[in-house]
Coordinates of C-alpha atoms in Angstrom, one line a residue:
M380 CA -17.3 -50.9 25.2
K381 CA -18.5 -47.3 24.8
Y382 CA -21.4 -47.9 27.1
L383 CA -19.2 -49.6 29.6
L384 CA -16.9 -46.6 29.7
L385 CA -19.8 -44.3 30.2
V386 CA -21.2 -46.4 33.1
S387 CA -17.7 -46.6 34.7
T388 CA -17.2 -42.8 34.4
S389 CA -20.7 -42.2 35.9
F390 CA -19.9 -44.5 38.8
L391 CA -16.6 -42.7 39.6
L392 CA -18.2 -39.3 39.5
T393 CA -21.0 -40.5 41.7
A394 CA -18.5 -42.0 44.1
C395 CA -16.5 -38.8 44.3
Y396 CA -19.7 -36.8 44.9
L397 CA -20.7 -39.1 47.7
L398 CA -17.4 -38.9 49.5
P399 CA -17.9 -37.2 53.0
T400 CA -16.9 -33.6 52.9
Q401 CA -14.8 -31.9 55.5
K402 CA -16.7 -30.7 58.5
P403 CA -17.0 -26.9 58.8
S404 CA -14.8 -25.4 61.4
P405 CA -16.5 -24.8 64.8
W406 CA -14.6 -21.5 65.0
L407 CA -16.2 -18.3 63.8
V408 CA -13.8 -15.5 62.7
I409 CA -14.0 -12.2 64.5
D410 CA -10.9 -10.9 62.6
T411 CA -7.6 -12.3 61.3
F412 CA -6.3 -8.9 60.0
N413 CA -5.4 -10.4 56.6
T414 CA -6.5 -7.2 54.7
K415 CA -4.9 -3.8 54.2
T416 CA -7.5 -1.9 56.2
L417 CA -9.8 -2.7 59.1
T418 CA -13.2 -4.1 58.4
G419 CA -16.1 -3.5 60.7
W420 CA -14.1 -1.9 63.5
Q421 CA -15.2 1.3 65.2
L422 CA -12.7 3.6 67.0
A423 CA -13.3 6.4 69.6
D424 CA -11.1 8.5 71.8
T425 CA -13.5 9.4 74.5
Q426 CA -11.1 11.2 77.0
N427 CA -8.6 12.9 74.7
N428 CA -6.5 15.3 76.8
T429 CA -3.5 15.5 74.5
I430 CA -1.6 18.8 74.5
P431 CA -1.1 20.0 71.8
F432 CA -4.5 18.5 71.0
L433 CA -4.3 15.6 68.6
E434 CA -7.8 15.0 67.3
N435 CA -7.4 11.3 66.4
A436 CA -4.8 10.2 68.8
Q437 CA -5.0 6.5 68.9
V438 CA -3.0 4.3 66.6
T439 CA -5.1 1.2 65.6
E440 CA -3.9 -0.2 62.3
I441 CA -3.0 -3.4 60.4
R442 CA 0.6 -4.1 59.9
P443 CA 2.1 -6.9 57.7
F444 CA 4.2 -9.6 59.3
D445 CA 8.0 -9.1 58.8
L446 CA 9.6 -12.2 57.4
T447 CA 12.8 -11.8 59.5
S448 CA 11.2 -11.3 62.9
D449 CA 7.5 -11.8 63.1
L450 CA 7.4 -14.9 61.0
A451 CA 9.9 -16.6 63.3
S452 CA 7.8 -15.9 66.4
A453 CA 4.5 -16.7 64.8
S454 CA 5.4 -19.6 62.5
D455 CA 2.4 -21.6 63.6
S456 CA 0.0 -19.3 61.8
V457 CA 1.9 -17.3 59.1
S458 CA 2.7 -18.4 55.6
A459 CA 6.2 -18.0 54.2
S460 CA 5.0 -15.9 51.3
I461 CA 3.9 -12.9 53.4
K462 CA 3.6 -9.6 51.8
G463 CA 1.6 -6.5 52.4
A464 CA 1.5 -2.9 53.4
T465 CA 0.4 -0.9 56.4
A466 CA -2.6 1.3 56.3
N467 CA -3.8 3.8 59.0
A468 CA -7.3 3.5 60.2
P469 CA -9.3 6.7 60.9
T470 CA -10.6 7.4 64.4
T471 CA -13.6 9.2 65.6
D472 CA -14.0 12.8 66.9
N473 CA -13.1 13.5 70.5
A474 CA -16.6 13.4 72.0
P475 CA -17.9 10.8 74.5
T476 CA -21.4 10.9 73.1
A477 CA -20.5 11.1 69.4
E478 CA -21.3 8.3 67.0
P479 CA -18.2 6.2 66.2
R480 CA -16.9 6.6 62.7
P481 CA -16.8 3.2 60.9
V482 CA -13.4 2.1 59.4
P483 CA -13.6 1.7 55.6
N484 CA -13.8 -1.7 54.0
P485 CA -10.6 -3.2 52.5
V486 CA -9.8 -2.8 48.8
L487 CA -6.8 -5.1 48.5
S488 CA -5.8 -8.0 50.6
V489 CA -2.5 -9.1 52.1
N490 CA -1.4 -12.6 53.0
N491 CA -1.2 -12.1 56.7
G492 CA -1.1 -9.1 59.0
Y493 CA -1.8 -8.2 62.6
L494 CA -3.4 -5.3 64.5
I495 CA -1.3 -2.9 66.4
K496 CA -3.1 -0.8 69.0
K497 CA -1.7 2.1 70.9
P498 CA -3.4 5.0 72.7
A499 CA -1.3 7.5 70.8
P500 CA 1.9 7.8 68.7
D501 CA 5.3 7.6 70.4
G502 CA 5.9 10.7 72.5
V503 CA 2.2 11.7 72.8
V504 CA 0.5 11.4 76.1
G505 CA -2.9 12.3 77.6
N506 CA -5.2 10.0 75.6
R507 CA -7.0 8.3 78.4
K508 CA -9.5 6.0 76.7
A509 CA -8.7 4.7 73.2
L510 CA -11.6 2.4 72.3
S511 CA -11.6 -0.1 69.4
F512 CA -14.6 -2.5 69.0
K513 CA -16.2 -4.9 66.5
A514 CA -19.5 -6.8 66.5
L515 CA -19.2 -10.5 67.1
P516 CA -20.3 -12.7 64.2
K517 CA -22.8 -14.3 66.5
P518 CA -24.2 -13.1 69.9
V519 CA -23.5 -15.2 73.0
P520 CA -27.0 -15.6 74.6
V521 CA -27.5 -15.6 78.3
G522 CA -27.1 -19.1 79.5
E523 CA -24.5 -20.1 76.9
T524 CA -20.8 -20.9 77.1
Y525 CA -18.4 -19.8 74.3
T526 CA -14.6 -20.0 73.9
F527 CA -12.8 -17.0 72.6
Y528 CA -9.3 -17.2 71.1
T529 CA -6.9 -14.3 70.7
R530 CA -3.1 -14.0 70.0
I531 CA -1.4 -11.0 71.5
R532 CA 2.2 -9.6 71.5
V533 CA 3.5 -6.8 73.7
E534 CA 5.3 -4.3 71.4
R535 CA 7.0 -2.8 74.5
F536 CA 6.4 -1.7 78.1
P537 CA 5.4 0.7 79.7
N538 CA 1.8 0.3 78.6
N539 CA -1.8 -0.2 79.8
H540 CA -4.1 -2.3 77.7
A541 CA -7.3 -4.2 78.3
F542 CA -9.4 -6.4 75.9
G543 CA -12.4 -8.7 76.2
I544 CA -16.1 -9.0 75.4
S545 CA -18.9 -6.5 75.9
N546 CA -22.7 -6.8 76.0
M547 CA -23.2 -3.2 75.1
H548 CA -23.9 -1.4 71.8
P549 CA -21.6 1.2 70.3
A550 CA -23.2 4.3 71.9
D551 CA -23.0 2.7 75.3
I552 CA -19.5 1.4 74.8
I553 CA -18.4 4.9 74.2
K554 CA -20.4 6.2 77.2
H555 CA -19.1 3.6 79.7
G556 CA -15.5 2.9 78.5
Y557 CA -13.9 0.4 80.8
N558 CA -17.3 -0.5 82.4
A559 CA -18.5 -1.7 78.9
F560 CA -16.3 -4.8 79.5
E561 CA -17.6 -8.1 80.9
P562 CA -14.8 -10.8 80.6
T563 CA -11.6 -8.7 80.6
L564 CA -7.9 -9.5 80.2
R565 CA -5.4 -6.8 81.0
V566 CA -1.7 -6.2 80.2
T567 CA 0.1 -3.4 82.0
D568 CA 3.1 -2.5 84.1
K569 CA 1.5 0.8 85.4
A570 CA 1.6 1.9 89.0
E571 CA -1.8 2.2 90.7
S572 CA -2.8 5.2 92.7
N573 CA -1.9 3.5 96.0
G574 CA 1.6 2.9 94.7
F575 CA 1.3 -0.8 93.8
K576 CA 3.3 -1.5 90.7
N577 CA 1.9 -4.0 88.2
N578 CA 4.7 -6.1 86.6
G579 CA 3.3 -6.8 83.1
S580 CA 1.8 -10.2 83.7
L581 CA -1.4 -11.1 82.0
M582 CA -4.3 -10.3 84.3
V583 CA -8.0 -11.2 84.8
K584 CA -10.9 -9.3 86.4
I585 CA -11.8 -10.4 90.0
D586 CA -14.4 -9.3 92.5
S587 CA -12.8 -7.2 95.3
E588 CA -13.7 -4.6 97.9
D589 CA -10.3 -3.1 97.4
K590 CA -10.6 -0.5 94.6
Y591 CA -6.9 -0.9 93.9
R592 CA -7.2 -4.7 93.6
Q593 CA -9.6 -5.2 90.8
Y594 CA -7.4 -7.6 88.7
A595 CA -5.3 -10.6 89.5
N596 CA -2.2 -12.0 87.7
V597 CA -2.8 -15.3 86.0
K598 CA -1.0 -18.3 87.6
N599 CA 1.6 -20.9 86.7
I600 CA 0.0 -23.9 88.3
D601 CA 3.2 -25.9 88.1
T602 CA 5.1 -23.5 90.2
N603 CA 2.1 -22.3 92.3
K604 CA 3.2 -18.7 91.6
D605 CA 2.0 -15.7 89.6
A606 CA 2.9 -16.0 85.9
K607 CA 5.9 -14.1 84.8
P608 CA 5.6 -10.8 83.0
L609 CA 4.8 -11.1 79.3
Q610 CA 7.9 -11.0 77.1
E611 CA 8.1 -8.2 74.6
G612 CA 8.0 -9.4 71.1
E613 CA 6.7 -12.9 72.0
W614 CA 3.3 -14.1 70.7
Y615 CA 0.9 -15.6 73.2
S616 CA -2.1 -17.7 72.4
I617 CA -5.0 -17.2 74.8
W618 CA -8.2 -19.2 75.1
Y619 CA -10.8 -17.7 77.4
V620 CA -13.9 -19.8 78.1
V621 CA -16.8 -17.5 78.9
N622 CA -19.8 -18.7 80.8
N623 CA -22.6 -16.2 80.1
A624 CA -25.2 -17.9 82.4
T625 CA -26.7 -15.9 85.2
V626 CA -24.9 -15.4 88.5
K627 CA -27.7 -17.5 90.1
N628 CA -26.8 -20.4 87.7
G629 CA -23.0 -20.1 88.3
G630 CA -22.3 -17.9 85.3
Q631 CA -20.8 -14.4 84.6
V632 CA -17.3 -16.0 85.0
Y633 CA -14.5 -17.1 82.6
S634 CA -11.4 -19.3 82.7
V635 CA -8.2 -18.6 80.8
Y636 CA -5.7 -20.9 79.1
V637 CA -2.3 -19.7 77.7
K638 CA 0.4 -20.9 75.4
G639 CA 3.6 -18.9 75.0
G640 CA 6.5 -17.6 77.1
E641 CA 6.9 -19.7 80.2
F642 CA 4.0 -21.9 79.0
A643 CA 5.5 -24.3 76.4
S644 CA 2.1 -26.0 76.0
Q645 CA -1.4 -24.9 76.5
S646 CA -1.9 -24.3 80.3
L647 CA -4.9 -23.4 82.5
V648 CA -3.8 -20.2 84.2
Y649 CA -7.0 -19.0 85.9
E650 CA -10.4 -20.5 86.7
N651 CA -13.6 -18.5 87.3
A652 CA -12.4 -15.0 86.9
N653 CA -15.4 -12.6 87.2
F654 CA -17.3 -10.5 84.6
R655 CA -16.8 -6.9 85.3
M656 CA -20.4 -5.7 85.6
K657 CA -22.5 -8.9 85.5
R658 CA -25.3 -7.3 83.5
E659 CA -26.5 -10.8 82.4
L660 CA -27.1 -9.8 78.8
P661 CA -26.1 -11.3 75.4
L662 CA -22.4 -10.7 74.6
I663 CA -22.2 -8.9 71.3
Y664 CA -18.8 -7.0 70.8
F665 CA -15.1 -7.6 71.0
L666 CA -13.6 -4.6 72.8
A667 CA -10.1 -3.3 73.3
N668 CA -9.1 -0.2 75.3
C669 CA -5.8 1.4 76.3
N670 CA -4.5 4.7 77.6
T671 CA -1.3 6.7 78.2
G672 CA -2.1 7.8 81.7
P673 CA -2.7 11.4 82.9
L674 CA -0.6 14.3 81.5
K675 CA 1.0 15.0 84.9
Q676 CA 1.9 11.3 85.5
P677 CA 2.0 9.5 82.2
Y678 CA 3.0 5.8 82.2
G679 CA 3.7 5.2 78.6
N680 CA 2.0 4.2 75.4
G681 CA 3.7 1.0 74.3
G682 CA 1.5 -1.0 71.9
L683 CA -0.2 -4.3 72.0
A684 CA -0.5 -6.5 68.9
Y685 CA -3.6 -8.6 68.2
D686 CA -4.1 -11.4 65.7
D687 CA -6.4 -14.3 65.0
I688 CA -9.5 -13.4 67.0
Y689 CA -12.1 -16.2 67.0
M690 CA -15.1 -17.6 68.9
S691 CA -16.5 -21.1 69.2
E692 CA -19.6 -22.5 70.9
G693 CA -19.0 -24.4 74.1
I694 CA -15.5 -25.3 75.5
N695 CA -13.1 -25.6 72.6
L696 CA -9.4 -25.6 73.3
T697 CA -8.2 -26.4 69.8
V698 CA -6.2 -24.0 67.6
P699 CA -8.6 -22.3 65.2
Y700 CA -6.8 -22.7 61.8

């Protein structure tokens, strides 16, 4: 009887061991902001014209979700046991050619947080390029297609934000600013120099001979109209499918899908938007940029919140949790 029990136990253990394990997620984490301080991010204010001069003007920090408001609007990704604390992240010196100062590693974790990014604190204007960037966990080679996923929420308008993917290293990101972007998404209600007023809709980069028409609003295909302005306080999920093939092979373009606001379910909102520079190099950094506008005509520094930034090989329109 003793030997029978031993054999039975051995069989059960072997059977358990042989059970198929869950497949690893195809999504690679860029950041989920579930720690007190930023990890791996570099910050630089490369055109800091604030008066009085504020050396580290940009606000780029992790904040905890608030149970009474944030949890309700982001219930698909936030646990009911949220706790945490806000920690300021240091920025770099005001010099376009200076090496970016790394942000310290976290010491303690929080259950869930998000990144708030602003060019400067409330009431401060004149910071024209507030850069925040982090290396991708895996480069996107030339010729490959990857899907990027990001959740965003407008803190408030007026503002001017852009985010996307770069094929430049830190020193060149600092040097080139907006021209370090390739696939780019934009959120702003600023007026352009020719007087055209953006309305706060999500925008993509397009090729255009008109210097004032470098972005286009995403579309609501059901209504055949431009999408509505992003709603303040509303979380939007964005999938951007990035084709990093050469131009000759139909690449250097990206398509965008959105869920949130007027889009009750995941919706294709733009096909074949254009890379900004088309350098045809491996994509290696996630990049976010924002600015308050010039001192003489500031257009505001409302923040944009980011959460759950992921990447996945190929076309992947699932939710990465």
